[in-house]
Amino acid sequence: QVQLVESGGGSVQTGGSLRLSCAASGDIDSNRCMGWFRQAPGKELEGVAAIDSDESITYADFVKGRFTISKDNAKNTLYLQMNNLKPEDTGMYYCVADSIPLGLVVNGIAPPTTNFAARGQGTQVTVSS
């Protein structure tokens, strides 16, 4: 089992930046695909970015050029650098881990899912105009 703890959310104005972190512990080797998903009020969970076990990176179209996902394997920590934030980026951001390629979910090839091997408690991001 994997435990995930997110941090780094907050409130910023349009155009601002935030860096989310996700500390992973437990059975990381069995769930090496990691990613960030978000859920806005009244909307479904959607994929934002993922790093899969082969280190391939996938971004949702709506964050390309603005967000950067990265991972520090020595620290077992996943990051999401978010620049040029927009009000529509507002939502709860979740770190997830699984053994399946999360990039396929992020880019829409695989069906949307909320059933991950592990999901953190979430960190709130609020962008005001």
Coordinates of C-alpha atoms in Angstrom, one line a residue:
Q1 CA 0.0 0.0 0.0
V2 CA 1.2 3.5 -0.8
Q3 CA 0.6 6.6 1.3
L4 CA 0.6 10.0 -0.4
V5 CA 0.6 13.4 1.3
E6 CA 0.2 16.6 -0.7
S7 CA 1.2 20.1 0.2
G8 CA 1.8 23.4 -1.4
G9 CA -1.7 24.5 -2.3
G10 CA -3.0 28.0 -1.6
S11 CA -4.6 31.1 -3.1
V12 CA -3.1 33.2 -5.8
Q13 CA -4.2 35.8 -8.4
T14 CA -4.4 35.1 -12.1
G15 CA -0.9 34.7 -13.5
G16 CA 0.6 33.6 -10.3
S17 CA 2.5 30.4 -9.5
L18 CA 2.3 27.5 -7.0
R19 CA 4.4 24.4 -6.5
L20 CA 2.6 21.3 -5.2
S21 CA 4.5 18.5 -3.6
C22 CA 3.5 14.9 -2.9
A23 CA 5.5 12.8 -0.4
A24 CA 5.1 9.1 -1.1
S25 CA 5.8 6.2 1.3
G26 CA 5.0 2.5 1.5
D27 CA 5.0 0.1 -1.4
I28 CA 6.2 2.6 -4.0
D29 CA 7.9 0.0 -6.2
S30 CA 4.6 -1.7 -7.0
N31 CA 2.9 1.7 -8.0
R32 CA 5.5 3.6 -9.9
C33 CA 3.1 5.5 -12.1
M34 CA 2.3 8.8 -10.4
G35 CA 0.3 11.8 -11.4
W36 CA -1.8 14.8 -10.4
F37 CA -5.5 14.9 -10.8
R38 CA -7.9 17.8 -9.9
Q39 CA -11.6 18.3 -9.2
A40 CA -13.3 21.6 -9.4
P41 CA -16.6 22.2 -7.5
G42 CA -19.4 20.4 -9.3
K43 CA -17.1 18.8 -11.8
E44 CA -15.6 15.4 -12.3
L45 CA -12.1 14.4 -11.4
E46 CA -9.7 15.1 -14.3
G47 CA -6.2 14.2 -15.1
V48 CA -3.6 17.0 -15.1
A49 CA -0.2 15.4 -15.6
A50 CA 1.5 12.0 -15.1
I51 CA 4.9 10.4 -14.9
D52 CA 4.7 6.7 -15.7
S53 CA 7.1 3.9 -14.7
D54 CA 9.1 4.4 -17.9
E55 CA 9.6 8.1 -17.0
S56 CA 7.3 9.2 -19.8
I57 CA 5.4 12.4 -19.1
T58 CA 1.9 13.3 -20.2
Y59 CA 0.1 16.6 -19.8
A60 CA -3.5 17.5 -20.3
D61 CA -3.9 19.9 -23.1
F62 CA -5.3 22.6 -20.8
V63 CA -2.0 22.8 -18.8
K64 CA 0.6 22.3 -21.5
G65 CA 3.2 25.1 -21.5
R66 CA 2.1 26.2 -18.0
F67 CA 2.5 23.2 -15.7
T68 CA 5.6 21.0 -15.2
I69 CA 5.5 17.6 -13.4
S70 CA 8.7 16.2 -11.9
K71 CA 9.8 13.6 -9.5
D72 CA 12.7 13.2 -7.1
N73 CA 13.2 9.5 -6.7
A74 CA 15.7 9.9 -3.9
K75 CA 13.1 11.7 -1.9
N76 CA 10.1 9.8 -3.1
T77 CA 8.5 13.1 -3.9
L78 CA 6.4 14.2 -6.8
Y79 CA 6.1 17.8 -7.8
L80 CA 3.8 20.0 -9.9
Q81 CA 5.1 23.4 -10.8
M82 CA 2.1 25.6 -11.9
N83 CA 2.8 28.8 -13.6
N84 CA 0.5 31.4 -15.3
L85 CA -2.5 30.1 -13.2
K86 CA -6.0 30.9 -14.4
P87 CA -9.3 31.0 -12.4
E88 CA -10.3 27.7 -14.2
D89 CA -7.4 26.0 -12.5
T90 CA -9.2 26.4 -9.2
G91 CA -9.9 23.0 -7.5
M92 CA -8.7 20.3 -5.2
Y93 CA -5.5 18.7 -6.5
Y94 CA -4.8 15.1 -5.7
C95 CA -1.6 13.1 -6.0
V96 CA -2.3 9.6 -7.2
A97 CA -0.2 6.4 -7.7
D98 CA -0.9 3.2 -9.5
S99 CA 0.7 0.3 -11.4
I100 CA -1.2 1.2 -14.6
P101 CA 0.0 4.0 -17.0
L102 CA -1.7 7.1 -15.7
G103 CA -0.7 9.0 -18.8
L104 CA -3.4 7.1 -20.7
V105 CA -6.0 8.5 -18.4
V106 CA -4.6 12.0 -18.5
N107 CA -4.6 12.1 -22.4
G108 CA -8.0 10.5 -22.6
I109 CA -7.0 7.2 -24.2
A110 CA -8.1 5.3 -21.2
P111 CA -11.5 5.9 -19.6
P112 CA -11.7 8.4 -16.8
T113 CA -11.4 6.7 -13.4
T114 CA -11.4 7.6 -9.7
N115 CA -10.2 4.1 -8.7
F116 CA -6.5 4.4 -8.1
A117 CA -4.2 2.3 -6.0
A118 CA -3.5 5.3 -3.8
R119 CA -4.8 8.9 -3.7
G120 CA -3.8 11.6 -1.2
Q121 CA -6.1 13.8 0.8
G122 CA -5.8 16.7 -1.7
T123 CA -4.6 20.2 -1.5
Q124 CA -6.7 23.2 -2.5
V125 CA -5.7 25.6 -5.2
T126 CA -7.7 28.8 -5.6
V127 CA -7.0 31.3 -8.4
S128 CA -8.8 34.6 -8.3
S129 CA -9.2 37.0 -11.2

